[in-house]
Coordinates of C-alpha atoms and ligand atoms in Angstrom, one line a residue:
X18 CA 51.7 -74.4 -145.7
X19 CA 53.9 -76.8 -145.5
X20 CA 53.2 -79.6 -142.4
X21 CA 56.9 -81.0 -142.3
X22 CA 59.9 -79.9 -141.3
X23 CA 62.8 -80.6 -144.0
X24 CA 66.4 -81.0 -143.1
X25 CA 69.4 -82.6 -145.0
X26 CA 71.2 -85.6 -143.2
X27 CA 74.1 -87.6 -145.1
X28 CA 73.1 -86.6 -148.8
X29 CA 69.4 -87.4 -148.0
X30 CA 66.3 -84.9 -147.5
X31 CA 64.9 -85.9 -144.1
X32 CA 61.0 -84.9 -143.8
X33 CA 60.1 -84.9 -140.0
X34 CA 56.2 -84.1 -138.9
X35 CA 55.9 -86.6 -135.9
X36 CA 57.9 -84.7 -133.6
X37 CA 57.6 -83.2 -130.3
X38 CA 57.6 -79.3 -130.7
X39 CA 60.4 -79.0 -128.2
X40 CA 62.6 -82.0 -129.5
X41 CA 66.0 -80.4 -129.4
X42 CA 68.5 -81.6 -132.6
X43 CA 70.3 -83.3 -129.5
X44 CA 67.8 -85.9 -128.5
X45 CA 66.9 -86.3 -132.0
X46 CA 70.3 -87.3 -132.9
X47 CA 70.5 -89.3 -129.9
X48 CA 67.6 -90.7 -129.3
X49 CA 65.8 -91.1 -132.9
X50 CA 68.9 -91.5 -135.3
X51 CA 70.9 -93.2 -132.6
X52 CA 73.8 -91.2 -133.7
X53 CA 75.7 -90.7 -130.3
X54 CA 78.9 -89.0 -131.3
X55 CA 77.3 -85.7 -130.6
X56 CA 77.7 -85.6 -126.7
X57 CA 75.2 -84.3 -123.9
X58 CA 76.8 -82.7 -121.1
X59 CA 75.4 -79.6 -119.6
X60 CA 72.4 -79.1 -122.0
X61 CA 72.2 -75.7 -121.4
X62 CA 74.6 -74.1 -124.3
X63 CA 77.5 -73.9 -121.9
X64 CA 80.2 -76.6 -122.6
X65 CA 80.0 -76.9 -126.5
X66 CA 80.1 -80.5 -125.9
X67 CA 77.1 -80.8 -128.4
X68 CA 78.7 -79.0 -131.3
X69 CA 77.3 -80.0 -134.5
X70 CA 77.2 -77.9 -138.1
X71 CA 74.6 -76.2 -139.7
X72 CA 74.9 -75.9 -143.3
X73 CA 72.5 -73.3 -145.2
X74 CA 73.0 -71.8 -148.8
X75 CA 75.1 -68.4 -148.7
X76 CA 76.4 -66.2 -151.3
X77 CA 79.6 -68.4 -152.2
X78 CA 78.3 -71.8 -151.3
X79 CA 77.1 -73.6 -148.4
X80 CA 78.0 -71.4 -144.8
X81 CA 78.4 -74.0 -141.9
X82 CA 77.7 -72.4 -138.5
X83 CA 78.6 -74.6 -135.5
X84 CA 75.6 -74.5 -133.1
X85 CA 74.7 -76.1 -129.8
X86 CA 72.3 -78.9 -130.5
X87 CA 71.1 -79.3 -126.9
X88 CA 69.7 -75.7 -127.3
X89 CA 68.6 -76.2 -131.4
X90 CA 65.3 -77.0 -132.1
X91 CA 64.7 -79.5 -134.7
X92 CA 62.2 -77.4 -136.0
X93 CA 64.8 -74.2 -136.2
X94 CA 66.9 -76.5 -138.4
X95 CA 64.1 -76.3 -141.2
X96 CA 65.9 -76.0 -144.8
X97 CA 69.3 -76.7 -143.6
X98 CA 72.3 -79.6 -143.5
X99 CA 73.0 -80.8 -140.1
X100 CA 76.5 -82.2 -140.2
X101 CA 77.5 -84.1 -136.6
X102 CA 81.3 -85.6 -135.8
X103 CA 80.1 -89.1 -137.3
X104 CA 80.0 -87.3 -140.9
X105 CA 83.6 -85.9 -141.0
X106 CA 85.4 -89.1 -141.5
X107 CA 85.7 -90.8 -145.3
X108 CA 83.4 -94.1 -145.4
X109 CA 86.9 -95.6 -145.4
X110 CA 88.0 -94.7 -142.2
X111 CA 90.2 -91.9 -143.6
X112 CA 89.9 -88.8 -141.2
X113 CA 88.7 -85.3 -141.5
X114 CA 91.9 -83.0 -141.3
X115 CA 90.7 -81.5 -138.0
X116 CA 90.6 -84.9 -136.8
X117 CA 93.8 -86.0 -138.1
X118 CA 95.8 -83.1 -136.3
X119 CA 93.8 -83.6 -132.7
X120 CA 95.2 -87.4 -133.1
X121 CA 98.7 -86.0 -134.2
X122 CA 98.4 -83.2 -131.1
X123 CA 97.6 -85.3 -128.4
X124 CA 95.1 -83.2 -128.0
X125 CA 92.6 -85.2 -126.3
X126 CA 92.2 -87.1 -122.9
X127 CA 89.0 -88.3 -121.5
X128 CA 87.4 -87.5 -124.8
X129 CA 84.5 -85.7 -123.5
X130 CA 84.8 -82.4 -125.1
X131 CA 86.9 -84.3 -128.2
X132 CA 83.3 -84.0 -130.5
X133 CA 82.5 -80.8 -129.8
X134 CA 86.0 -79.6 -130.4
X135 CA 86.0 -81.4 -133.4
X136 CA 83.1 -79.9 -134.9
X137 CA 84.0 -76.0 -133.7
X138 CA 87.4 -76.7 -135.6
X139 CA 85.8 -77.9 -138.8
X140 CA 83.5 -75.1 -138.6
X141 CA 86.4 -72.9 -138.9
X142 CA 88.0 -75.2 -141.5
X143 CA 85.0 -74.7 -143.9
X144 CA 84.8 -71.2 -143.4
X145 CA 88.2 -70.2 -143.8
X146 CA 90.3 -70.6 -146.8
X147 CA 93.5 -71.9 -145.1
X148 CA 96.0 -70.6 -142.4
X149 CA 94.0 -69.7 -139.4
X150 CA 95.8 -67.2 -136.8
X151 CA 95.7 -68.6 -133.2
X152 CA 93.3 -66.0 -132.3
X153 CA 90.9 -67.5 -135.0
X154 CA 91.1 -70.8 -133.5
X155 CA 91.1 -69.4 -130.2
X156 CA 88.0 -67.7 -131.1
X157 CA 86.2 -70.8 -132.7
X158 CA 86.7 -72.9 -129.5
X159 CA 85.3 -70.1 -127.3
X160 CA 82.6 -71.8 -126.5
X161 CA 83.8 -75.4 -125.9
X162 CA 85.0 -76.4 -122.8
X163 CA 87.7 -78.6 -121.8
X164 CA 88.5 -79.9 -118.6
X165 CA 91.3 -82.1 -118.8
X166 CA 93.7 -81.7 -121.9
X167 CA 94.4 -78.3 -121.6
X168 CA 93.9 -76.0 -124.7
X169 CA 97.2 -75.6 -126.1
X170 CA 97.4 -79.0 -127.8
X171 CA 94.0 -77.8 -129.2
X172 CA 95.0 -75.0 -130.3
X173 CA 97.8 -76.2 -132.3
X174 CA 95.8 -79.0 -133.8
X175 CA 93.1 -76.4 -135.2
X176 CA 96.1 -73.8 -136.7
X177 CA 97.7 -77.2 -138.0
X178 CA 94.5 -78.6 -139.6
X179 CA 93.2 -75.5 -141.4
X180 CA 96.7 -75.7 -143.4
X181 CA 96.0 -79.0 -144.4
X182 CA 94.0 -78.7 -147.4
X183 CA 92.6 -82.3 -148.6
X184 CA 89.6 -83.1 -150.7
X185 CA 87.4 -84.7 -147.9
X186 CA 83.6 -86.0 -147.8
X187 CA 81.7 -83.0 -147.2
X188 CA 83.8 -81.5 -150.2
X189 CA 82.7 -84.3 -152.5
X190 CA 79.4 -84.1 -151.5
X191 CA 79.3 -80.1 -151.7
X192 CA 77.5 -80.0 -155.2
X193 CA 74.8 -82.7 -154.4
X194 CA 74.2 -81.1 -151.1
X195 CA 73.8 -77.5 -152.7
X196 CA 71.0 -78.7 -155.1
X197 CA 68.9 -80.6 -152.3
X198 CA 69.4 -77.6 -150.2
X199 CA 68.1 -75.5 -153.3
X200 CA 65.1 -78.2 -153.5
X201 CA 64.2 -77.9 -150.0
X202 CA 64.4 -74.0 -149.9
X203 CA 60.8 -72.1 -149.9
X204 CA 59.1 -69.4 -148.6
X205 CA 56.5 -71.3 -147.2
X206 CA 55.1 -71.1 -143.8
X207 CA 55.6 -74.0 -141.8
X208 CA 52.6 -75.3 -139.2
X209 CA 52.5 -78.8 -138.0
X210 CA 51.1 -80.7 -135.2
X211 CA 47.3 -79.6 -133.8
X212 CA 45.9 -76.5 -131.7
X213 CA 47.3 -78.8 -128.9
X214 CA 51.1 -79.3 -129.6
X215 CA 52.5 -77.4 -132.7
X216 CA 55.3 -75.8 -134.3
X217 CA 54.7 -72.4 -136.1
X218 CA 57.0 -71.1 -138.2
X219 CA 55.6 -67.9 -140.2
X220 CA 57.5 -65.8 -142.6
X221 CA 55.5 -62.3 -141.8
X222 CA 55.1 -60.1 -138.8
X223 CA 51.5 -60.4 -139.5
X224 CA 51.0 -64.1 -139.8
X225 CA 53.1 -64.4 -136.1
X226 CA 50.9 -61.7 -134.5
X227 CA 48.1 -63.5 -135.5
X228 CA 49.2 -66.9 -134.6
X229 CA 49.8 -65.2 -130.9
X230 CA 46.6 -63.8 -130.9
X231 CA 44.7 -67.2 -131.1
X232 CA 47.8 -68.9 -128.8
X233 CA 48.8 -65.9 -126.5
X234 CA 50.4 -68.6 -124.1
X235 CA 52.3 -69.7 -127.0
X236 CA 56.4 -70.4 -126.5
X237 CA 57.5 -67.5 -128.8
X238 CA 61.1 -68.3 -129.5
X239 CA 63.8 -66.5 -131.9
X240 CA 67.2 -68.6 -131.4
X241 CA 65.6 -70.8 -128.5
X242 CA 68.8 -70.4 -126.6
X243 CA 67.5 -69.6 -123.5
X244 CA 65.3 -72.4 -123.3
X245 CA 68.0 -74.9 -121.2
X246 CA 67.3 -78.6 -120.3
X247 CA 65.9 -77.3 -116.8
X248 CA 62.9 -75.4 -118.6
X249 CA 62.2 -78.0 -120.7
X250 CA 61.9 -80.5 -118.2
X251 CA 59.3 -78.2 -116.1
X252 CA 57.2 -77.6 -119.0
X253 CA 57.9 -79.1 -122.3
X254 CA 56.7 -76.3 -124.5
X255 CA 53.8 -77.9 -126.6
X256 CA 53.1 -74.5 -128.7
X257 CA 56.0 -73.1 -130.4
X258 CA 55.9 -70.2 -132.4
X259 CA 59.9 -69.2 -134.0
X260 CA 60.7 -66.3 -135.3
X261 CA 64.0 -66.9 -136.7
X262 CA 62.2 -66.6 -140.6
X263 CA 60.2 -63.7 -140.1
X264 CA 60.9 -61.1 -142.7
X265 CA 60.5 -58.0 -140.4
X266 CA 62.5 -59.2 -137.6
X267 CA 65.1 -60.9 -139.3
X268 CA 66.5 -57.6 -141.4
X269 CA 69.2 -54.9 -140.7
X270 CA 68.6 -51.4 -142.2
X271 CA 71.6 -48.9 -141.8
X272 CA 70.3 -45.1 -141.4
X273 CA 72.0 -42.3 -141.2
X274 CA 70.7 -41.6 -137.9
X275 CA 70.3 -45.1 -136.5
X276 CA 70.7 -48.6 -137.3
X277 CA 67.6 -50.8 -137.1
X278 CA 67.7 -54.3 -136.4
X279 CA 65.3 -57.1 -136.1
X280 CA 64.6 -58.8 -133.0
X281 CA 65.2 -62.1 -134.3
X282 CA 68.6 -61.3 -136.1
X283 CA 71.3 -64.0 -134.6
X284 CA 73.7 -61.8 -132.0
X285 CA 76.6 -62.7 -135.0
X286 CA 74.9 -61.4 -137.5
X287 CA 74.0 -58.2 -135.5
X288 CA 77.6 -57.9 -134.5
X289 CA 78.6 -55.8 -137.7
X290 CA 75.8 -53.4 -137.4
X291 CA 76.6 -53.0 -133.7
X292 CA 80.3 -52.3 -134.6
X293 CA 79.3 -49.5 -137.1
X294 CA 78.0 -47.8 -133.9
X295 CA 80.9 -48.2 -131.9
X296 CA 83.5 -51.0 -131.2
X297 CA 82.7 -51.8 -128.1
X298 CA 79.4 -53.0 -128.4
X299 CA 81.1 -55.9 -130.9
X300 CA 83.3 -56.8 -128.6
X301 CA 80.5 -56.8 -125.9
X302 CA 78.7 -59.5 -128.2
X303 CA 81.9 -61.5 -129.0
X304 CA 82.0 -62.3 -124.6
X305 CA 78.2 -63.7 -125.0
X306 CA 78.5 -67.6 -125.3
X307 CA 80.9 -69.0 -128.1
X308 CA 80.4 -68.8 -131.6
X309 CA 77.9 -71.7 -131.4
X310 CA 75.4 -69.3 -129.3
X311 CA 75.8 -66.4 -131.0
X312 CA 75.0 -68.2 -134.7
X313 CA 71.2 -68.5 -133.3
X314 CA 71.0 -66.3 -130.0
X315 CA 69.1 -63.0 -131.0
X316 CA 69.5 -59.4 -130.1
X317 CA 65.7 -59.2 -129.1
X318 CA 65.8 -62.8 -127.3
X319 CA 68.5 -61.3 -125.3
X320 CA 66.9 -57.7 -124.7
X321 CA 63.7 -60.2 -123.5
X322 CA 65.5 -61.8 -120.8
X323 CA 65.7 -58.6 -118.9
X324 CA 66.5 -59.2 -115.0
X325 CA 70.5 -59.3 -115.0
X326 CA 70.8 -61.3 -117.7
X327 CA 71.3 -59.0 -120.5
X328 CA 74.1 -57.1 -120.5
X329 CA 73.1 -55.5 -123.6
X330 CA 70.0 -54.0 -122.4
X331 CA 72.2 -51.4 -120.4
X332 CA 74.6 -51.2 -123.3
X333 CA 72.1 -49.9 -126.0
X334 CA 70.0 -48.3 -123.3
X335 CA 73.1 -45.6 -122.9
X336 CA 72.4 -44.9 -126.6
X337 CA 68.8 -44.5 -126.0
X338 CA 67.7 -47.4 -128.2
X339 CA 64.3 -48.2 -128.5
X340 CA 62.1 -51.0 -129.5
X341 CA 58.9 -51.8 -131.4
X342 CA 56.4 -54.5 -130.4
X343 CA 53.4 -55.8 -132.1
X344 CA 50.3 -57.2 -130.7
X345 CA 47.5 -58.4 -133.2
X346 CA 47.2 -55.3 -135.7
X347 CA 48.6 -52.9 -132.9
X348 CA 52.3 -51.5 -132.5
X349 CA 54.1 -49.6 -130.0
X350 CA 57.5 -48.5 -129.7
X351 CA 59.5 -48.1 -126.1
X352 CA 62.6 -47.0 -125.2
X353 CA 64.6 -49.5 -123.7
X354 CA 65.1 -47.5 -120.3
X355 CA 61.3 -47.9 -120.3
X356 CA 61.1 -51.5 -120.9
X357 CA 61.8 -53.5 -117.4
X358 CA 59.7 -53.9 -114.5
X359 CA 61.2 -53.5 -111.3
X360 CA 61.4 -56.9 -110.9
X361 CA 63.4 -57.0 -114.1
X362 CA 60.7 -58.7 -116.1
X363 CA 59.9 -57.0 -119.5
X364 CA 56.8 -54.9 -119.4
X365 CA 54.7 -56.5 -122.1
X366 CA 51.7 -58.5 -122.8
X367 CA 51.2 -61.9 -123.5
X368 CA 51.6 -62.6 -127.0
X369 CA 53.3 -59.4 -127.9
X370 CA 56.0 -59.6 -130.1
X371 CA 59.5 -57.2 -130.4
X372 CA 60.1 -56.7 -133.9
X373 CA 62.7 -54.6 -134.5
X374 CA 65.7 -52.4 -132.1
X375 CA 66.1 -48.9 -133.3
X376 CA 69.4 -48.1 -132.5
X377 CA 70.9 -44.5 -132.8
X378 CA 74.5 -43.3 -134.2
X379 CA 76.7 -41.3 -131.9
X380 CA 77.1 -37.8 -132.4
X381 CA 80.2 -36.7 -133.4
X382 CA 81.3 -35.4 -130.1
X383 CA 80.1 -38.2 -127.9
X384 CA 82.5 -40.9 -126.4
X385 CA 80.7 -44.0 -125.6
X386 CA 82.2 -47.2 -123.9
X387 CA 80.2 -50.7 -122.8
X388 CA 82.2 -52.7 -120.1
X389 CA 81.7 -56.2 -118.3
X390 CA 82.6 -57.9 -115.5
X391 CA 82.0 -61.1 -115.4
X392 CA 83.8 -64.6 -113.5
X393 CA 85.7 -65.6 -116.7
X394 CA 86.1 -63.4 -119.9
X395 CA 84.4 -65.9 -121.9
X396 CA 81.3 -67.8 -121.8
X397 CA 80.5 -66.6 -117.9
X398 CA 77.3 -64.1 -117.3
X399 CA 77.5 -60.2 -116.4
X400 CA 78.0 -59.7 -112.9
X401 CA 77.8 -56.0 -113.5
X402 CA 77.8 -54.5 -117.0
X403 CA 77.2 -51.0 -118.0
X404 CA 76.7 -48.7 -120.7
X405 CA 78.0 -44.8 -121.0
X406 CA 77.6 -42.2 -123.4
X407 CA 79.2 -38.7 -123.0
X408 CA 78.2 -35.9 -125.2
X409 CA 81.3 -33.6 -124.8
X410 CA 80.9 -30.1 -125.5
X411 CA 84.2 -28.1 -127.5
X412 CA 85.8 -27.5 -124.0
X413 CA 85.4 -31.2 -122.9
X414 CA 83.0 -30.7 -120.3
X415 CA 80.1 -33.6 -120.4
X416 CA 77.0 -31.6 -121.7
X417 CA 74.8 -34.8 -121.3
X418 CA 75.8 -38.3 -119.8
X419 CA 73.5 -41.6 -120.3
X420 CA 74.9 -44.6 -118.1
X421 CA 73.1 -47.9 -117.6
X422 CA 73.9 -51.0 -115.7
X423 CA 72.5 -54.7 -115.7
X424 CA 73.4 -56.5 -112.8
X425 CA 73.6 -54.1 -110.3
X426 CA 69.7 -54.5 -109.2
X427 CA 67.0 -56.7 -110.2
X428 CA 66.6 -55.1 -113.4
X429 CA 68.3 -53.0 -116.0
X430 CA 68.1 -49.3 -115.7
X431 CA 69.5 -45.8 -116.1
X432 CA 71.5 -44.0 -113.8
X433 CA 69.6 -40.6 -113.6
X434 CA 71.1 -39.4 -110.3
X435 CA 74.7 -40.3 -111.6
X436 CA 74.3 -38.6 -115.1
X437 CA 73.1 -35.4 -113.0
X438 CA 76.0 -35.7 -110.8
X439 CA 78.2 -35.9 -113.7
X440 CA 76.7 -33.1 -116.3
X441 CA 78.8 -29.9 -116.6
X442 CA 81.8 -31.5 -115.1
X443 CA 85.3 -32.7 -117.1
X444 CA 85.5 -36.6 -117.3
X445 CA 88.7 -36.5 -115.7
X446 CA 87.4 -34.0 -112.7
X447 CA 87.8 -36.9 -109.7
X448 CA 86.5 -34.1 -107.0
X449 CA 83.1 -34.9 -108.6
X450 CA 83.4 -38.5 -108.7
X451 CA 82.3 -39.3 -105.3
X452 CA 79.1 -37.9 -106.1
X453 CA 78.5 -39.6 -109.0
X454 CA 79.1 -42.8 -107.2
X455 CA 77.4 -42.3 -104.3
X456 CA 74.5 -41.0 -106.7
X457 CA 74.4 -44.6 -107.7
X458 CA 73.0 -46.3 -104.4
X459 CA 70.4 -43.7 -105.5
X460 CA 70.0 -44.7 -108.8
X461 CA 69.9 -48.8 -108.1
X462 CA 68.7 -51.2 -105.0
X463 CA 71.7 -53.4 -105.3
X464 CA 70.9 -56.7 -105.0
X465 CA 73.8 -59.7 -104.0
X466 CA 73.3 -63.5 -105.4
X467 CA 76.1 -65.8 -105.7
X468 CA 77.8 -64.1 -108.5
X469 CA 78.5 -61.1 -106.2
X470 CA 77.4 -59.7 -103.1
X471 CA 75.5 -56.7 -103.3
X472 CA 78.3 -54.3 -102.0
X473 CA 80.8 -55.9 -104.8
X474 CA 78.4 -55.4 -107.7
X475 CA 77.9 -51.6 -106.2
X476 CA 81.9 -51.2 -106.0
X477 CA 82.3 -52.7 -109.6
X478 CA 79.6 -50.4 -111.0
X479 CA 81.6 -47.5 -109.3
X480 CA 84.6 -48.9 -111.1
X481 CA 83.2 -49.6 -114.4
X482 CA 81.9 -45.9 -114.2
X483 CA 85.4 -44.7 -113.3
X484 CA 87.1 -46.4 -116.0
X485 CA 84.8 -45.0 -118.6
X486 CA 85.3 -41.6 -117.2
X487 CA 88.8 -42.2 -117.4
X488 CA 88.8 -43.5 -121.1
X489 CA 86.3 -40.2 -122.2
X490 CA 88.9 -37.9 -120.7
X491 CA 91.4 -39.2 -123.2
X492 CA 93.5 -41.5 -121.3
X493 CA 95.0 -44.6 -123.4
X494 CA 93.1 -47.5 -122.8
X495 CA 96.4 -49.4 -122.7
X496 CA 96.2 -48.3 -119.2
X497 CA 92.5 -49.0 -118.0
X498 CA 92.2 -52.5 -119.8
X499 CA 93.9 -55.7 -119.7
X500 CA 92.5 -57.0 -122.8
X501 CA 89.8 -56.3 -125.5
X502 CA 91.4 -53.3 -126.8
X503 CA 89.4 -51.1 -128.9
X504 CA 91.8 -50.8 -131.6
X505 CA 92.3 -54.6 -132.1
X506 CA 88.6 -55.7 -131.3
X507 CA 87.7 -53.3 -134.5
X508 CA 90.0 -55.2 -136.8
X509 CA 88.3 -58.4 -135.7
X510 CA 85.7 -59.8 -138.0
X511 CA 82.7 -62.1 -137.0
X512 CA 83.9 -65.6 -137.8
Ligands
FAD624 C1 75.2 -70.1 -123.1 C2 75.2 -69.0 -122.7 C3 75.6 -68.0 -122.2 C4 75.3 -66.6 -122.0 N1 75.9 -65.9 -121.9 C5 75.5 -64.5 -121.8 C6 76.4 -63.3 -121.2 O1 77.4 -63.4 -121.4 N2 75.6 -62.0 -121.8 C7 74.4 -61.5 -121.8 O2 73.7 -60.9 -122.0 N3 73.3 -62.9 -122.3 C8 73.9 -64.1 -122.3 N4 73.0 -65.0 -122.5 C9 71.8 -65.0 -122.6 C10 71.8 -65.1 -124.4 O3 72.0 -63.9 -125.0 C11 70.4 -65.5 -124.8 O4 70.3 -66.7 -124.4 C12 70.1 -65.5 -126.2 O5 70.6 -63.8 -126.4 C13 68.8 -65.5 -126.1 O6 68.2 -65.3 -127.4 P1 67.4 -66.4 -127.9 O7 67.1 -65.8 -129.5 O8 68.2 -67.5 -128.2 O9 65.9 -66.3 -127.3 P2 64.6 -67.2 -127.3 O10 65.6 -68.5 -126.3 O11 64.4 -67.8 -128.4 O12 64.1 -66.3 -126.1 C14 64.2 -65.7 -125.1 C15 62.8 -65.3 -124.5 O13 62.5 -64.1 -125.0 C16 61.6 -64.3 -125.9 N5 61.8 -63.6 -127.0 C17 62.6 -63.8 -127.8 N6 62.6 -63.2 -129.0 C18 61.4 -62.4 -128.8 C19 60.5 -61.5 -129.8 N7 61.0 -61.1 -130.8 N8 58.9 -61.0 -129.2 C20 59.2 -61.1 -128.0 N9 59.7 -62.1 -127.1 C21 60.7 -63.1 -127.5 C22 61.0 -65.7 -125.8 O14 59.7 -65.9 -125.5 C23 61.9 -66.3 -124.1 O15 61.5 -66.0 -123.2 C24 73.9 -66.3 -122.4 C25 73.2 -67.4 -123.0 C26 73.7 -69.2 -122.8 C27 73.0 -70.1 -123.4
FES625 S1 75.6 -80.3 -124.1 FE1 76.9 -78.2 -123.2 S2 76.4 -77.0 -124.9 FE2 75.0 -78.6 -125.5
FES626 S1 89.4 -84.0 -123.1 FE1 88.4 -84.3 -121.4 S2 87.3 -82.5 -121.4 FE2 88.6 -82.2 -123.0

């Protein structure tokens, strides 16, 4: 067992022991290191001003992932290199190609977003081998909000930067950094602090469950992105159990009939496995935060949020996915459509951990869609999101319908009455649609809030169901969608 967190900063191994369990990397950088280039703005993972790069050993060298420092605990960085905007330029002042391009393209005005933009673009620069497309750049800065320059010049700078290959500081340090990453890599459990204030990073589910049995009220985190500044201020977590290294919760298994994804697998990593089930799932994942968010936020964390926040809950309920939980020595398997209480909370015991999620593959005659309506395309929570799966018999009739929504009522859930109304009908048989639409009112007690009234949510859910039926009936989605076309989404790889 190790009682220090080890990170690499600027070519040095830094050992951190006396830190608050809830200390974020943003506060560490700004208040402990006094490196204030990393900006604080929303402090909730919404704007990207605080973007840093987290470097870890990959198959072919160091892989740099952009991460929001405001929602990333120092303890989560254990074993990684942390790169900030201060680390991009050379000591003699020579700028990183990304910084140079931002200057040349006049891609900054007030500058508040610029450090974060530079880091997201630097992440793309180091991940790509040259010539990023406009789509690549837009995707890389999806999690960065700029309120005064406008994105056109930033995108041009991003494209220009990736075409400009010069040896830079990070490249020259690479070999040494790699050696240091190897030197600090181990399989040790990390536990530092005392019984009142601690961070535990167990490596097995058995240990995680044992710690949670001893401390059932400990804050269990996978990516920690849901722990926003407000929550931290109200209750600074004093006992933190991080699941991001637990072997059973971080693996993916591709079975013939189902895909099993560890609950702590980051959304970015889960994307490929989800895409192997249906491309709409990958497209949905791409709209959950920006790259900075998805590189740490986990599938299990999203499902555990429940309420109106988890669109993946609805998307996976329509596939009849289930989750395995563990408390102490006991395990249970529960279908997602039985996981949520009426108020939207997850029906689980204190100290009970989600281990993995089983997602059945689609049968040959099934048509699946998941659709989301939000205020903006990117970086916006769902107002209503739906998962739809129709098993069609050889005549094209719906033999079995599975429909679920998030955002319509307080809890995500299945639309049993609407499913029954559609069974036996053809998807394009509009005569049965009114029955299915009014059945939705039976299935969900719609609740309104600042994002949308109860009526708006109900009508949006009905429209999404209609759209899914039109697509299931074989109508080209060029007629139903403005963007997010399935063949284009299918071609996109996770970056
Ligand atoms: C900027 C931003 C945008 C977002 N946009 C969307 C969106 O568009 N759609 C959407 O659906 N969601 C959205 N979310 C929610 C987001 O997906 C979740 O924040 C994220 O998936 C949570 O994962 P995490 O690993 O960070 O969870 P954590 O923050 O680590 O945990 C979240 C909660 O789940 C519990 N928990 C986590 N893992 C486990 C486990 N294995 N067992 C038991 N309990 C566990 C934690 O105790 C905590 O209560 C957004 C969040 C942010 C910050
Ligand atoms: S400060 Fe806005 S994402 Fe971190
Ligand atoms: S330059 Fe002002 S917010 Fe982007």
